[in-house]
Every structure is written in structure tokens, then in C-alpha cells.
XYZ file of C-alpha atoms in Angstrom:
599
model
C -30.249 22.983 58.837
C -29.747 19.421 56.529
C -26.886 18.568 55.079
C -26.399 20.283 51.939
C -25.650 15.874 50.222
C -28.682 14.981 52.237
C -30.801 17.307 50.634
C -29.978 16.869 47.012
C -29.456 13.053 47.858
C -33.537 13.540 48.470
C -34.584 15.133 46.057
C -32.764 12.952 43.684
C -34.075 9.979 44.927
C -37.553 11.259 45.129
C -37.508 12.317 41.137
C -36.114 8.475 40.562
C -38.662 7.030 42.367
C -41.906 9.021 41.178
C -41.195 10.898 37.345
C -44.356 12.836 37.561
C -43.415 13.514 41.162
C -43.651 18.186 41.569
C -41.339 19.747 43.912
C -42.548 22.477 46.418
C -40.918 24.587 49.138
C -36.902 24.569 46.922
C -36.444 28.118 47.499
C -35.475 27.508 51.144
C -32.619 25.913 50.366
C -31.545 29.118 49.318
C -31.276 29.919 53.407
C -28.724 26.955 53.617
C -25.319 28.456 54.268
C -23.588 25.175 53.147
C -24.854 24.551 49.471
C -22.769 28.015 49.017
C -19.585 26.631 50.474
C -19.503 23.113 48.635
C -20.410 25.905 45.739
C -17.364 27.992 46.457
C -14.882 25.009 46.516
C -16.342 23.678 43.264
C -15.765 26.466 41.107
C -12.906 28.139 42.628
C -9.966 26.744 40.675
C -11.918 27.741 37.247
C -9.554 30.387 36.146
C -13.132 32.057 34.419
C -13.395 33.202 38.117
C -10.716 35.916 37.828
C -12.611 37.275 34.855
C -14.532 40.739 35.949
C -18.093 41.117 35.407
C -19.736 44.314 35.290
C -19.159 45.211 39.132
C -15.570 44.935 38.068
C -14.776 42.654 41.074
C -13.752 38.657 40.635
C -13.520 35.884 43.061
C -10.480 36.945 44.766
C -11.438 38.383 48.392
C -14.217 35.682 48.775
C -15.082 35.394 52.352
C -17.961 33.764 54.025
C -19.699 37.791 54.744
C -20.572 37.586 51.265
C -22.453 34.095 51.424
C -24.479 35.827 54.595
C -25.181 38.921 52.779
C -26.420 36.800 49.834
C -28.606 34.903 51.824
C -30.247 37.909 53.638
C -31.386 39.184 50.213
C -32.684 36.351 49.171
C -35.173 35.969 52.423
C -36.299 39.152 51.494
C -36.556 38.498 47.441
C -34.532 41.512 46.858
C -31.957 39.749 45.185
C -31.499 40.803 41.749
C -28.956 39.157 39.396
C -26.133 41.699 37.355
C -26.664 41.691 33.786
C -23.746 39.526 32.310
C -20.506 41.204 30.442
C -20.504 40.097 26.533
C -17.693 39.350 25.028
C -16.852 36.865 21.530
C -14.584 33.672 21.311
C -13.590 32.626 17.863
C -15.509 29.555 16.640
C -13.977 27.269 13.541
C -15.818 28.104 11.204
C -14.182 31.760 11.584
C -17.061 33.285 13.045
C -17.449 34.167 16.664
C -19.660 33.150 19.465
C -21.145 35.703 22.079
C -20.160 34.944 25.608
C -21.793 36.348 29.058
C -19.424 36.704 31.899
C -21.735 37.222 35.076
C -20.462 38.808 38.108
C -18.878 36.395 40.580
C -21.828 36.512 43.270
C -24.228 35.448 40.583
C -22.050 32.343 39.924
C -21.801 31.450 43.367
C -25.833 31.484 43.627
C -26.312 29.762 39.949
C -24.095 26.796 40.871
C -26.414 26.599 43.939
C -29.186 26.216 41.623
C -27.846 24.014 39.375
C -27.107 21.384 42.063
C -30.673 21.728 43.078
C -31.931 21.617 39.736
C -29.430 18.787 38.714
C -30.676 16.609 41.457
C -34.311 17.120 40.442
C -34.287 16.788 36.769
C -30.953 14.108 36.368
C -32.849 10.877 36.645
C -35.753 11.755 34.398
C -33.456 12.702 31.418
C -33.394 10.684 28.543
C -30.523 8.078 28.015
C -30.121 10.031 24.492
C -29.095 12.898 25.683
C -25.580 13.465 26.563
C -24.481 17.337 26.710
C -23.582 18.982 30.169
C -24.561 15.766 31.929
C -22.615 13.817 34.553
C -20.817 10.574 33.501
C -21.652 11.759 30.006
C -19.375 13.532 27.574
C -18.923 13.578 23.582
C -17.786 10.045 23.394
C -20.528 8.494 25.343
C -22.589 9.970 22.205
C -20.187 8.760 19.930
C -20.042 5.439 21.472
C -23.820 5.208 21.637
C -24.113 6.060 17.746
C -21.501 3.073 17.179
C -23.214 0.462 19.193
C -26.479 1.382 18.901
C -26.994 2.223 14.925
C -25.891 -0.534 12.731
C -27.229 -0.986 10.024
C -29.161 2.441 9.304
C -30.022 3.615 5.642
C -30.261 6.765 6.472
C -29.053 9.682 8.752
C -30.548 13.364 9.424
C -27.557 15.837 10.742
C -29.844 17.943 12.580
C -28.810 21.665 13.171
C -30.997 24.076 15.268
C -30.560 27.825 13.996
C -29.095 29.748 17.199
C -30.740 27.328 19.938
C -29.386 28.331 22.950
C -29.789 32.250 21.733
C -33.421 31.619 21.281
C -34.653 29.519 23.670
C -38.353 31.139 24.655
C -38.070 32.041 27.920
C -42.234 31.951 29.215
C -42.177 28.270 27.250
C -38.599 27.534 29.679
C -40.726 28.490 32.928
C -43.649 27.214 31.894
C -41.612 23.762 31.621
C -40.112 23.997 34.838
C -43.367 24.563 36.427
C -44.589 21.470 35.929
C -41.990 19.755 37.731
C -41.312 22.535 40.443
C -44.623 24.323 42.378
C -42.458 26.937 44.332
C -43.128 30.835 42.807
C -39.850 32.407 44.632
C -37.639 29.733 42.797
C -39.315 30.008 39.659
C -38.976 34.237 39.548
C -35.080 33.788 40.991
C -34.595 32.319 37.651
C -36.882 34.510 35.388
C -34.965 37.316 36.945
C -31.693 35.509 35.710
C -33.063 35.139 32.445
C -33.805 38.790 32.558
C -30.998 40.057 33.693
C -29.791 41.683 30.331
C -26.157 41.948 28.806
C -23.635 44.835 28.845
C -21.947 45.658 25.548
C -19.652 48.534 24.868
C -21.071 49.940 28.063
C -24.454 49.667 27.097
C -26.894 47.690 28.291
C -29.576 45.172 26.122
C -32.218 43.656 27.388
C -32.554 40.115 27.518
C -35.941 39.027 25.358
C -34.852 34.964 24.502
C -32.211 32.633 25.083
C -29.531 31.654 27.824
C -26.511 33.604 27.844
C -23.340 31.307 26.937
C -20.785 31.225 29.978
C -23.207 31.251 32.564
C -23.533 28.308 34.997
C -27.480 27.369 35.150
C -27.631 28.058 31.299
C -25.994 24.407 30.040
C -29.089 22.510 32.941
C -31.552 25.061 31.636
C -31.363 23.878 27.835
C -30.901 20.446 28.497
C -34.249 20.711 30.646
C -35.730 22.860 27.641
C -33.907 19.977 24.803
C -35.986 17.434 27.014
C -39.326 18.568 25.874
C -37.373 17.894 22.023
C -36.274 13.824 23.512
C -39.495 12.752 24.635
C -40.796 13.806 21.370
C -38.280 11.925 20.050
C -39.273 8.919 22.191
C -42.683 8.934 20.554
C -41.280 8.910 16.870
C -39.106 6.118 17.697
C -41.848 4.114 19.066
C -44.119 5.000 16.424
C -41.576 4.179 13.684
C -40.675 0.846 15.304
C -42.177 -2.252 12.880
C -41.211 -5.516 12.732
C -38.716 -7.801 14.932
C -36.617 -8.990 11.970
C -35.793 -8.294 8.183
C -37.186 -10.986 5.969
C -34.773 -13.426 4.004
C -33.129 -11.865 0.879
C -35.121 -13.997 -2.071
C -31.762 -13.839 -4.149
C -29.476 -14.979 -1.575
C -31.752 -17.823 -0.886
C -31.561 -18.792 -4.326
C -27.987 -18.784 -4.793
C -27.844 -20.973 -1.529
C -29.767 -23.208 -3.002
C -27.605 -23.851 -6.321
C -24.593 -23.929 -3.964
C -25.837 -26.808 -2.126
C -26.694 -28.367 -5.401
C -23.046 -27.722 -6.375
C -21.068 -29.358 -3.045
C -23.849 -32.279 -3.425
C -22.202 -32.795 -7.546
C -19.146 -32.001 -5.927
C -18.343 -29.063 -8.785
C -15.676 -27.014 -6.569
C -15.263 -23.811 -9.070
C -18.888 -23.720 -9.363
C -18.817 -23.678 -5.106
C -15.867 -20.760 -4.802
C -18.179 -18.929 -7.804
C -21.070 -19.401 -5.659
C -19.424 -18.699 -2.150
C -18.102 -15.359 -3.766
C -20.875 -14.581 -4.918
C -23.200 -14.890 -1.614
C -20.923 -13.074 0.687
C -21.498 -10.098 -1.888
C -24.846 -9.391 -1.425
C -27.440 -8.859 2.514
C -28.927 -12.456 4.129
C -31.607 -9.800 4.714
C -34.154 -8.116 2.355
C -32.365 -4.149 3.468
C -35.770 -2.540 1.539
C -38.086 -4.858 3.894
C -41.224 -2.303 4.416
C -42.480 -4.453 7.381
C -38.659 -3.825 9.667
C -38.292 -0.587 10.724
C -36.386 1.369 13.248
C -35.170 5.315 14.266
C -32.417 5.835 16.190
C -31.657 8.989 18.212
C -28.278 10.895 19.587
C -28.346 14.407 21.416
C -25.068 16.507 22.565
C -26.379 19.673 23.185
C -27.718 21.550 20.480
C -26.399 18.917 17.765
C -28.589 15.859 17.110
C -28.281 12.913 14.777
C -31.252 10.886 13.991
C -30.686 7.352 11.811
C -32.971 5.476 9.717
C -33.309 2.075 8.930
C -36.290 2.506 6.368
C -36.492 4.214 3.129
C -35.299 7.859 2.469
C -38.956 9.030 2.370
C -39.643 7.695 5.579
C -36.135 10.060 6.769
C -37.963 12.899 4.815
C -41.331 12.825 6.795
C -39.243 12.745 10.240
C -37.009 15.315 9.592
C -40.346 17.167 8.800
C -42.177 16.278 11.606
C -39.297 17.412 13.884
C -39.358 21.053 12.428
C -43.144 21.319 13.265
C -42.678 20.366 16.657
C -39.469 22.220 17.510
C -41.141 25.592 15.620
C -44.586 25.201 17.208
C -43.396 23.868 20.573
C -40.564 24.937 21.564
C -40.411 27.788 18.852
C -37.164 27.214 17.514
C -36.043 26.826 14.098
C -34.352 23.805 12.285
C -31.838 25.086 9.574
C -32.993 23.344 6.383
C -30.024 24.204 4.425
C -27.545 22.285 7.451
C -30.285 19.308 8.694
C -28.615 16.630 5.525
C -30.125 13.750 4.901
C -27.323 11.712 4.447
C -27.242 7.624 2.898
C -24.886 5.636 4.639
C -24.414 3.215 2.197
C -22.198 6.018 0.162
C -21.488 8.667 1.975
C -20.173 9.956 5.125
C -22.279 11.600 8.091
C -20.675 14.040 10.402
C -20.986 14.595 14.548
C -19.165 16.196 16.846
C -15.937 16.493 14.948
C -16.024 12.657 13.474
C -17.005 11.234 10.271
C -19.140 8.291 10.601
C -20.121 5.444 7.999
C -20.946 2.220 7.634
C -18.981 -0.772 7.359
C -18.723 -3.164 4.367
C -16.817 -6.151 4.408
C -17.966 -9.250 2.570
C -14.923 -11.602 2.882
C -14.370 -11.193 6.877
C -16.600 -14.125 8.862
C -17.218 -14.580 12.522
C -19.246 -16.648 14.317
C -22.500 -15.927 15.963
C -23.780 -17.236 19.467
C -24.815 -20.311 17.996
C -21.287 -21.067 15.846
C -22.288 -19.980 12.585
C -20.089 -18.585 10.304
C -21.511 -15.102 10.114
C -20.135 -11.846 8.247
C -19.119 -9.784 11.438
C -18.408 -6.324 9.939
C -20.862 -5.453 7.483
C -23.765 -2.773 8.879
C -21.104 -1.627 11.894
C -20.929 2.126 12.200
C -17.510 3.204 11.552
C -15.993 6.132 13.606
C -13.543 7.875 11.477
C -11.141 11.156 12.302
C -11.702 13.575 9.092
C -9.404 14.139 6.339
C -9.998 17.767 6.923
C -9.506 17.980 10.287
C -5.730 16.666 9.928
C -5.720 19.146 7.117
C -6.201 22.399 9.068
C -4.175 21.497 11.883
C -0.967 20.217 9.513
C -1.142 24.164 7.989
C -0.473 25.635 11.310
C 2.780 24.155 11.651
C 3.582 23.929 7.454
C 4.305 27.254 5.077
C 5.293 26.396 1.698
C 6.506 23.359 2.728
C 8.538 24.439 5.334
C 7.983 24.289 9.440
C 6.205 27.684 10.544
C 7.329 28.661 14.209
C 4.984 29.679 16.638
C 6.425 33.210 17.626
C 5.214 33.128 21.313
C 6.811 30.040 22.066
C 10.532 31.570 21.895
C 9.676 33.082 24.723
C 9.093 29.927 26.843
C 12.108 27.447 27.748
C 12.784 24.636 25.753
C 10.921 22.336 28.804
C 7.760 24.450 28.418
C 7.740 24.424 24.517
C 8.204 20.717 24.477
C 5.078 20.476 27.541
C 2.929 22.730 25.389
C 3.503 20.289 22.064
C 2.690 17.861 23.976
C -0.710 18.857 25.333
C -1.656 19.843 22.026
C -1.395 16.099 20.416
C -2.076 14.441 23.203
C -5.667 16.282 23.403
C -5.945 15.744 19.739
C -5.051 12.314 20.040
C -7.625 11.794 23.340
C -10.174 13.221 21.673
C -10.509 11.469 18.601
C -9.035 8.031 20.306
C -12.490 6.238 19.128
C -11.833 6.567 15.338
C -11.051 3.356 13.333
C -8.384 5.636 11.266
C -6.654 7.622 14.496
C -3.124 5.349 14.109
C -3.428 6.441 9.880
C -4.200 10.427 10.538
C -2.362 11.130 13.803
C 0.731 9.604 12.982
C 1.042 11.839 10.030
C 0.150 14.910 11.811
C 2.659 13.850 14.768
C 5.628 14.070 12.007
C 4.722 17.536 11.309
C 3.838 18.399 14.693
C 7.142 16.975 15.575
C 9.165 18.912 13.477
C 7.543 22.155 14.054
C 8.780 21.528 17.993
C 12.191 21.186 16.750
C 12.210 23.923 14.234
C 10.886 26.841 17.341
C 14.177 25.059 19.194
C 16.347 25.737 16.544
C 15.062 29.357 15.955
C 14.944 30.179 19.572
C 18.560 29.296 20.390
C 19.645 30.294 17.240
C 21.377 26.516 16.005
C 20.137 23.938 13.009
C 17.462 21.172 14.028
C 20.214 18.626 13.474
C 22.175 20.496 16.404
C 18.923 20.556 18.456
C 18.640 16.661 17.849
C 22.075 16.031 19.008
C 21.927 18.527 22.375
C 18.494 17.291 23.379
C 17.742 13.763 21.921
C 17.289 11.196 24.290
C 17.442 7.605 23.652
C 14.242 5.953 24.691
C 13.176 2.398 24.297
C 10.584 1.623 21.821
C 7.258 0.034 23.125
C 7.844 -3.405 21.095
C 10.822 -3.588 23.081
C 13.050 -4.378 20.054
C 15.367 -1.456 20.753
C 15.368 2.209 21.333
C 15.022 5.235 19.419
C 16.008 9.004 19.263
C 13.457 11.366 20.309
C 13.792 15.434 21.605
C 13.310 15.832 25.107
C 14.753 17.724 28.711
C 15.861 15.838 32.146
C 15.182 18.310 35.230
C 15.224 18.314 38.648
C 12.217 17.930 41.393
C 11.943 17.082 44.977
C 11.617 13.585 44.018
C 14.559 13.561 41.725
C 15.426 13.782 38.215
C 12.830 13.439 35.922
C 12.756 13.145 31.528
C 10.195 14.824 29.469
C 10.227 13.671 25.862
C 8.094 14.904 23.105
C 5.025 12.630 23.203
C 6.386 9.044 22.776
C 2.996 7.331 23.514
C 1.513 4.697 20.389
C -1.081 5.539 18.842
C -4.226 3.196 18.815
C -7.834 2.890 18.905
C -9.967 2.616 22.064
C -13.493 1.285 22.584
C -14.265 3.771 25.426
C -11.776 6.983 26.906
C -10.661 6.531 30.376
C -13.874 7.965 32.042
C -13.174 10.259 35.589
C -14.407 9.491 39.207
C -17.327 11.402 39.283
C -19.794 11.261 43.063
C -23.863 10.457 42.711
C -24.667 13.696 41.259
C -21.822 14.170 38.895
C -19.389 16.227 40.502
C -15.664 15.243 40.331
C -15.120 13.926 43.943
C -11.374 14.833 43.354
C -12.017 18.301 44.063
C -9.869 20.166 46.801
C -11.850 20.727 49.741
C -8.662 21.473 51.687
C -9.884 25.386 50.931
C -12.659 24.745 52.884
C -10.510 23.281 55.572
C -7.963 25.983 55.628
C -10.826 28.709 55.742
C -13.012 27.332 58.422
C -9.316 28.002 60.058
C -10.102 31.179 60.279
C -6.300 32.416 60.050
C -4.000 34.741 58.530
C -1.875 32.483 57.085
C 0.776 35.171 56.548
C 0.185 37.471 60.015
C -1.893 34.644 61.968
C -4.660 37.446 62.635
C -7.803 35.583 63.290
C -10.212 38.753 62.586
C -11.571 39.879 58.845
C -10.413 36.594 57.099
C -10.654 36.445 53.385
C -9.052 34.240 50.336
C -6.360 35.636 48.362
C -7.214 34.326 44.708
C -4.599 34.068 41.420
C -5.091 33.437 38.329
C -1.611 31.252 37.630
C 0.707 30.607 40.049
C 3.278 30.257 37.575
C 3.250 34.013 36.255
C 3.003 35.537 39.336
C 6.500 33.994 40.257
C 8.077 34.683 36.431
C 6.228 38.610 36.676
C 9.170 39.397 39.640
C 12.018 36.706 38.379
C 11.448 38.834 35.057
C 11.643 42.339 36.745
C 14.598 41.162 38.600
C 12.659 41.859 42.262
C 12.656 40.009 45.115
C 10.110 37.592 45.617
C 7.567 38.287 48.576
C 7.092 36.279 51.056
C 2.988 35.148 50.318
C 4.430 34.432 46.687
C 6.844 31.871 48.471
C 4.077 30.497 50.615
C 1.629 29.623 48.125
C 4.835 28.246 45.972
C 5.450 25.950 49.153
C 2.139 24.765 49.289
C 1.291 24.684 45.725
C -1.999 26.384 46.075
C -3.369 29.321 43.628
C -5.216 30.244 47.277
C -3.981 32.402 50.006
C -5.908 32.622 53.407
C -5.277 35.794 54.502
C -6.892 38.867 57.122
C -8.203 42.057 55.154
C -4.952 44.054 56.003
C -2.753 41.893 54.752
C -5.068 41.338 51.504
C -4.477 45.032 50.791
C -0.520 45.047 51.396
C -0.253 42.381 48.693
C -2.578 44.424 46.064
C -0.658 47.712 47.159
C 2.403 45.965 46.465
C 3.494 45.979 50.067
């Protein structure tokens, strides 16, 4: 058989080439043994894989039988997929969010068909959509609203009621028809849609939607969203008037008696004058005859911005209910979609504020040399007073430092490595905002002192104590001195190391650094030394060569502090995958039982 690269490399290129082009025959790379490997090594180090489904079983014990039984039932389209196991995460809003686990043989087959459908649908996706996509994330959104949008009037905050719960399954395959001719493929992933939930041990049928946690689900509503973009596409074309505002009569005017005034030579009536001009648009901003609609899409949460007049935002935002109701039969929240003027108030997506920028006294020059007001119109990027807000009362009780209870438990390295995870993700996340230096280093001095008030409480001594044991002098990144800051040395094969609490400054960035990421979007720093090690086909504890299977853990850390903590001796495959570092053991099916019986 083809390469398993070759084949999506082909398919990829034929979709780029041709958009209309429709696929036939993609079911029989369902026979190809290898798409199921490079699947395998992909998701193996998810720790989602240790999870049971409803057949109670996880990842660990994979071997390469289970790929061949797989592929048998496919050939004979008796492959049906396990409904999912539901379960609820929390959201922020204090609600919670229903989540399918599917059984681990049905991930191993869905990631197979989301390369394939990846491959197919990637190049004809629109450039304004930029959920579940490769090279795209939540600041590529963000970073297209900021480049993209200045000066917009208006902005619609669009909210879809439940979209991923409701997505109309016969519209879904009706979609992917068009683009793929090949039955088999097309029922494999009714039957997924069909497969039902389990829920207190009983089981639901599965009428709409994509279950949340499964694999193909996040390539399933983007390709179901896409019918939404190229609707999109149309309004933005039809919307588009004009190629530039006309001149502002009244600033016109005023330039006028200005030149009048530098010609008499009457310098208060210039300054007057000068002031005067830089407060109000070059441009006419109600010009009828210059329009323009701008579009953003992560997901399920859309932004759409207006330069044009508010009832020109109200028609839109009307016209995109129709069409998502009577095409796509989904429903747009009327009470959530905001219409929201730019000029006063603040929009909100994905966690940011946004705004736009006034200015009137800071000039630049355009490409010609002119003195130019650079700022005004720019879309703003801002972190949200609220945000700091909520996260400053986790670590504040009537004005004194709460202690996270399950952190006494940890040594003082660990609590200082979890801190630091938690600001630095804060910090990397919201590293495009104009006000991150203003709101972070605020929270930081409350995060800061929460670290050193769980110190103090877990070895029982004041936070001026825990200063003096632990502070470490560390040189400040103007390089005018050094400063006192919390942190541990210890030891590693390489020497003695420092870990401080996060020390790092605190400034705005144009773009995060982005990851490596190979032609179809999958991170090409993924260990394929599994792969390697299985294709060995040896016990890497007995060196039997017969009945080889992978040994799977969740963390390799707790299994080594679950026998430290019992005061047993530590067996010999916990030592071995401690050597090599590896949450993986390769190991014959006799041995495999030993280590679950405890052996």
C-alpha cells in the first residue's frame, strides 16, 4: 500500500488545485495499516487516553492485533462505533459543559478520519476561520481583528445557542457529500454521529449535534461553520462600496483658515487652529458611498465589524439569523449577539476586550512623509478588568492571602513550578493586550504572595522567614542590580539548577511564539521513538519477542510517589521507564499482567 504522507499529501494537493474538485474511493484508506500507527503515536501521550469509555478499557495494552482486527471489520462494514461516556466540566460562567469520552478504538479510527478529512477540506477553508485549524489558534483571530478592522463603527458579538449540540446531522452529510462521492465513508461517519451517549448507565440516542471530546467532532463543525463563512463571503462582498471616505467638509475648512493664519503670520491663531484639526476625522466617518464588513470565526464565536451606519449592522445581524436558522438550522441568541459602537464602548472575544483607538496629538508619517495621525481608528487589544478581578479573589480573603489547601501537600519546588505555570499561561495568553504590563503586574503581587503565604503555612514559619530561607538574589533585566525573589536550587544530571518564582518582564507582543507544525498541521515534534521501540518487537523487561503490547501510564511522576509514599520498594519496570523518561513500557502479555497483578 502508499504511504500513509503520500496519500494525504494527494489529496491535499488535489483539493488546492481544483475547489470544486469530489473525492471518490476514501474508504480504502481505511485498509491502510499505517494511517493507524502515525494515529497511535499522535495521540498517545494525551493523558484523555487513560480515561475509560464504556467498554471500560483505555489505551494501555495497545498492540498492533487491535489495528488488524479494526481493519477486518471495516472491509466487511461491520464496524460499529461505542456510544460515548458523558460526563460535565465546569465552564466560567458556573455552568457545566457535557463531555463524550469514546472508547479508545473509536479514537484510534476518528483520528484516521480526521487526517483524511483534514487533508481534503484544509485548503478550501476560509482565511476567517481559525478554530481547530493548523497554524491557527486564538491569537491568529485576535491578531486578524487588530490588523484587519480599523476603523469599524460598529461590531456584532455573535453567539450561536448550543452550536455544536445542535448541529443537524442529514444537513452535516448532506455537506460532506458534495465534496466526498464514497457511500461507505459517508455511513462510517453517520454511524459515529449515531452512536448515542451513556449517562448514569443509560443510554440516549443521539438525534443532533457532535459530542464534545471526540476527535472528528472539532473538523466536522468547522466543515459544517464553512457553509456559515462563505455566506459570510457574500455579505462582505455585497456590503463592500467605495475605495475611499470622502474629505471631512469641516476639516477642510479649518485648513483653509489655518493657511490663511501662517500666510498673516498670527501664531496663537495657528496653535488654536492646529488643536483644533487634530480633534476632529480628515475623513467624512458617516460617508454613505465607503463601506466595508469585516469577519472573525473561532469556533462557535464570531465577530462581525462594521464600518457603515448602525442600521446597516442591524440588517446583517438579521440576515445572518435567517441563514443560520433556515440553512444550517441553528439558532442565533438575540439576547447575547450585541451590537456594540466602538467609538464608546468596548467589544468582547475570546477572553479580550477590544476598542478603538483615539489619539489626536500623536503624528507619524505616511509612505509619502506626511505628518499623519498614526493611532486613531487602530483596534486596541485590551486584558479585562474583570478577568484580573476573578483571578486576584482566588488567592485574596478579606484582604488576606487564601492558601490553596492541596498545595501543602507538594514540596516547596513543586508549589513554586505550579505558581509558575499558572501566570505564565495567564501571561501567554493574553501577551497581545495593549494593558498586559498594567493588569498582570498587579495580579503577579498577589499571586506572589499567595506562593509565599502556602510556604509559610506548610512549614509552619512567617513569610518573612520563608523570604530569608528561600530568597535568591537574582539580577534584574535592566541590569542595574539584583533583587530578592523566592525560589529552590536542586540537583540534575546536568548539575545544579535555580527555579525562582516567575522573574520574566512583562510586555506586549505583536504575535505569540507560534510551534513547528508539518504540511498538514501536526506538531512534527511528536515522539515517534514509540513506533521505533514497538516495531522492536521486544519485551523490554523479559526480552520475549512473542505477544508484544505497550504498557501505558497516566503520570510517571505518581506512579513513583504512589510506592515512595507507601514506603515499598520500587519495581524494576517503574525504574526503567524512570531511566528512559517515557510514560510507555514495551512489554510481552505476561509480563503486562505481573505489573497490573502487582507482581
Amino acid at each position: 500500500m502508499q504511504n500513509a504522507n503520500t496519500i494525504l499529501s494527494m489529496l491535499n494537493q488535489k483539493s488546492q488545485n481544483d475547489e470544486h474538485y469530489v473525492f471518490q474511493r476514501i474508504y480504502r484508506n481505511l485498509y491502510n495499516r499505517e494511517f493507524y500507527v502515525n494515529a497511535y503515536a499522535r495521540i498517545q501521550s494525551k493523558e484523555g487516553n487513560m480515561t475509560e469509555g464504556v467498554d471500560n478499557r483505555t489505551i494501555d495494552g495497545f498492540k498492533y492485533e487491535m489495528i488488524d482486527t479494526l481493519i477486518e471489520k471495516l472491509k466487511t462494514e461491520q464496524y460499529y462505533p461505542k456510544p460515548v461516556r458523558r460526563t460535565y466540566i465546569p465552564k466560567k460562567n458556573g455552568k457545566t459543559r457535557p463531555l463524550g469520552i469514546p472508547c479508545f478504538e473509536d479514537k484510534l479510527l476518528q483520528e484516521v478520519i480526521r487526517q483524511l478529512l483534514e487533508s481534503i477540506y484544509e485548503p478550501i477553508f476560509s482565511d476567517n476561520s481559525h478554530g481547530f485549524r493548523p497554524d491557527r489558534s486564538c491569537h491568529t483571530a485576535l491578531c486578524q481583528i487588530k490588523n484587519t478592522m480599523r476603523g469599524a463603527n460598529w461590531v456584532i458579538e455573535g453567539d450561536i445557542t448550543g452550536c455544536f449540540d445542535n448541529i443537524d446531522h442529514t444537513i452535516l452529510l448532506n455537506i460532506l457529500s458534495q465534496k466526498i462521492e464514497d457511500g461507505r465513508f459517508i455511513e462510517l461517519i453517520r454511524r459515529f454521529l449515531k452512536a448515542g451517549y451513556l449517562e448514569f448507565k443509560q443510554m440516549h440516542r443521539s438525534l443532533s449535534g457532535c459530542p464534545q471530546g471526540g476527535i472528528i467532532s472539532p473538523i466536522l463543525s468547522n466543515i459544517y461553520l464553512n457553509e456559515f463563512d462563505r455566506y459570510m463571503d457574500e455579505i462582505i462582498n455585497k456590503n463592500t462600496k467605495g475605495k475611499k471616505r470622502r474629505s471631512n467638509p469641516e476639516y477642510q475648512r479649518l485648513r483653509g483658515k489655518r493657511y490663511t493664519a501662517i500666510k498673516k503670520g498670527n501664531l496663537e491663531e495657528i496653535k488654536r487652529l492646529t488643536k483644533e484639526i487634530q480633534s476632529i476625522p480628515s475623513l467624512d466617518p458617516m460617508d454613505s458611498n465607503f463601506t466595508r464588513v469585516k469577519y472573525v470565526r473561532y469556533a462557535d464565536d464570531f465577530v462581525i465589524e462594521v464600518i457603515g451606519s448602525k442600521e446597516m449592522a442591524e440588517s446583517i445581524k438579521e440576515d445572518v439569523a435567517t441563514f443560520l436558522k433556515e440553512k444550517l438550522n441553528l439558532e442565533l441568541n438575540q439576547e447575547k449577539t450585541l451590537i456594540t459602537n466602538l467609538g464608546n464602548e468596548k467589544a468582547n472575544f475570546l477572553g479580550y476586550e477590544f476598542t478603538k483607538a483615539h489619539c489626536n496629538t500623536k503624528m507619524g508619517k505616511d509612505k509619502q512623509g506626511n505628518r499623519k495621525r498614526s493611532v486613531n481608528g487602530q483596534i486596541q487589544l485590551l486584558v479585562p478588568h474583570k478577568v484580573i478581578s476573578q483571578k486576584i479573589r482566588e488567592f485574596t480573603q478579606y484582604g488576606e492571602s487564601c492558601v490553596f489547601k492541596p498545595r501543602l501537600k507538594l514540596p516547596v519546588l513543586d508549589i513554586i513550578n505550579e505558581y509558575n505555570a499558572e501566570i505564565r499561561g495567564l501571561y501567554n495568553y493574553y501577551c497581545l493586550a495593549t494593558n498586559v504590563s498594567q493588569r498582570l503586574y498587579k495580579f503577579k503581587y498577589y499571586h506572589y504572595f499567595s506562593m509565599l503565604h502556602t510556604i509559610a503555612r506548610k512549614e509552619n514559619i512567617s513569610v518573612k522567614k520563608v523570604i530569608k530561607k528561600y530568597g535568591i538574589d537574582v539580577p534584574v533585566k535592566d541590569g542595574t542590580g539584583t533583587r530578592r525573589i523566592v525560589g529552590v536550587k536542586y540537583h540534575t544530571k546536568k548539575g545544579e539548577k535555580t527555579m525562582t518564582y516567575f522573574n520574566d518582564r512583562i510586555v506586549k507582543k505583536d504575535f505569540p511564539e507560534a510551534k513547528v507544525y508539518d504540511s498538514f498541521g501536526y506538531d512534527i515534534s511528536f515522539n515517534s521513538q514509540l513506533i521505533t521501540r514497538l516495531n522492536a518487537n521486544k519485551c523490554e523487561l523479559c526480552g520475549s519477542t512473542e505477544n508484544i503490547e505497550v504498557h501505558h501510564v497516566r503520570k510517571l511522576k505518581d506512579i513513583k510517589d504512589k510506592y515512595k509514599k507507601r514506603g515499598r520498594h520500587i519495581p524494576n519496570w517503574v525504574l526503567i521507564m524512570s531511566k528512559m523518561n517515557r510514560k510507555t513500557l514495551i512489554v510481552c502479555k505476561d509480563c503486562h499482567w505481573d505489573i497490573h497483578g502487582g507482581k
